[in-house]
Amino acid sequence: MSIPQDLIPEIPSIQDPALAARLQHRIDRKTKPLGSLGRLEDLMLRLGLILGSETPQLHEPQVMVFAADHGLAAHGVSAFPPEVTWQMVENFLAGGAAVSVLARQHGLTLSVVDAGVKHQFQPRAGLLIAKIAMGTADMLAGPAMTADQCSTAVAAGKTLLQKRPGNVLLLGEMGIGNTSAAALLLARLGGYALVDCVGRGTGLDDAQLRHKLDVLTRALNRHPRATDPMAALAALGGLEIAMMVGAVLQAALERRIIVVDGFITGAAVLVASRLQPAVLERCVFAHRSQETGHRLMLESLKAQPLLDLGLRLGEGSGAALAWPLLVSACQVLSEMASFDSAGVSDQH
């Protein structure tokens, strides 16, 4: 699939051995035994490298929940009917969803993006209408998106992110059927057996899971030539996933911290990282979900998540739950005394 000029920006590496050494020295000289803050120390180092500072500061964090419908949902791959997508968007906007509660609790700005929901919303605060189509097409009959729709969605994600303030993007999503799209993208781009990528999603029973696997097997076999990242995204993905790809690419270009939620947001990062590998240097992975394929998704991305709470909700809930750890990492790095400043004797 040909990619329009300037759609995929060049993402440079942020590897900086000198800064990494200064950060590590700063971490090691805190009033504690070496390495005693465990993976919080790894997080301090990562945040410092992403933001290019020995005292990284987080400001105006943005939770963006990208929503869209999926043509494949008509084949019964979800335990919930397709109209739940637009109903949950209304729930987000009314403040009643889990991510809405967590965003309020932690002072995070929450925006919901209509990337392709099969519903017409009334404009209001907190809703970003960027609808490309009324959901994707049935990928058993043809590609989920045309090449133009896919490119337009990626470009829209870039533009939306450019207009948001702050230096942290927390990714979220909503779309009945989108665990199917994520599983297909993981199988195709990660090279895994589809059966290992397909899970229960919204809570399928054993018979429903077998049906889902059958449908997805036919979908994957329908598009054998969609092997490069953009072709796979167009054939097998979703409008919300494509728009997240654009947002991730733009966030990486602007050197924002990208907090990746679960399986579906991971699929967007997988596509983006296959286009520009240095994207992964800007990512913090919030949690390991219960969705079957998420372990393989994290493996494919060489990611170590911060939390493992048995979540499988999506919508950015895991990213919001991980947020206080980022705050703590920055505060400890900036404010915890060193052996020298506190007059405490170092270990021998």
Short mmCIF file of N, CA and C in Angstrom, two decimals, residues 18 33 43 53-54 64 66 89 122 130 140 171 194 198 203 205 224 240 243 260 317 321-322 327:
data_model
loop_
_atom_site.label_atom_id
_atom_site.label_comp_id
_atom_site.label_asym_id
_atom_site.label_seq_id
_atom_site.Cartn_x
_atom_site.Cartn_y
_atom_site.Cartn_z
N ALA A 18 24.81 10.14 27.54
CA ALA A 18 25.29 11.10 28.54
C ALA A 18 24.17 11.46 29.52
N PRO A 33 19.29 2.34 49.49
CA PRO A 33 20.20 1.36 48.91
C PRO A 33 20.05 1.34 47.38
N LEU A 43 11.40 3.55 35.69
CA LEU A 43 10.44 4.53 35.19
C LEU A 43 11.02 5.94 35.26
N SER A 53 15.35 15.47 30.33
CA SER A 53 15.63 16.26 31.53
C SER A 53 16.02 15.37 32.70
N GLU A 54 16.93 15.89 33.55
CA GLU A 54 17.27 15.19 34.79
C GLU A 54 16.19 15.39 35.85
N MET A 64 -7.13 10.53 25.84
CA MET A 64 -7.90 10.58 24.60
C MET A 64 -8.47 9.20 24.33
N PHE A 66 -10.48 7.07 21.81
CA PHE A 66 -10.86 7.03 20.40
C PHE A 66 -11.94 5.96 20.21
N VAL A 89 -19.96 6.04 24.53
CA VAL A 89 -19.46 7.40 24.30
C VAL A 89 -20.28 8.39 25.12
N GLN A 122 -24.46 15.03 19.17
CA GLN A 122 -24.57 16.48 19.31
C GLN A 122 -23.24 17.02 19.82
N ALA A 130 -14.43 13.65 14.66
CA ALA A 130 -13.50 13.52 13.53
C ALA A 130 -13.89 12.31 12.70
N LEU A 140 -14.87 -9.41 5.95
CA LEU A 140 -15.06 -10.68 5.26
C LEU A 140 -15.41 -10.47 3.79
N LEU A 171 -3.57 6.85 26.23
CA LEU A 171 -4.41 6.32 25.16
C LEU A 171 -5.58 5.49 25.70
N LEU A 194 -3.07 -17.20 15.00
CA LEU A 194 -4.27 -16.44 15.35
C LEU A 194 -4.93 -16.98 16.61
N VAL A 198 -6.49 -14.56 19.95
CA VAL A 198 -7.93 -14.31 20.08
C VAL A 198 -8.41 -14.66 21.48
N GLY A 203 -16.42 -10.83 27.10
CA GLY A 203 -16.93 -11.88 27.96
C GLY A 203 -17.63 -13.01 27.23
N ASP A 205 -18.56 -16.75 25.94
CA ASP A 205 -18.46 -18.10 26.48
C ASP A 205 -17.68 -18.98 25.48
N PRO A 224 -4.63 -12.04 2.40
CA PRO A 224 -3.27 -12.59 2.56
C PRO A 224 -2.16 -11.64 2.15
N GLU A 240 -10.76 3.76 14.80
CA GLU A 240 -10.19 4.29 16.04
C GLU A 240 -8.73 3.86 16.20
N MET A 243 -6.70 6.06 13.82
CA MET A 243 -6.55 7.42 14.34
C MET A 243 -5.57 7.45 15.51
N VAL A 260 0.42 3.72 27.28
CA VAL A 260 -0.33 2.74 26.49
C VAL A 260 -1.19 1.91 27.44
N SER A 317 -8.69 2.88 31.04
CA SER A 317 -8.77 2.73 32.49
C SER A 317 -7.42 2.31 33.10
N LEU A 321 -5.08 4.39 35.79
CA LEU A 321 -4.66 3.78 37.05
C LEU A 321 -3.14 3.83 37.22
N ALA A 322 -2.41 3.75 36.13
CA ALA A 322 -0.94 3.79 36.19
C ALA A 322 -0.41 5.21 36.37
N VAL A 327 3.63 10.15 38.23
CA VAL A 327 3.75 11.32 39.10
C VAL A 327 4.76 11.04 40.20
#
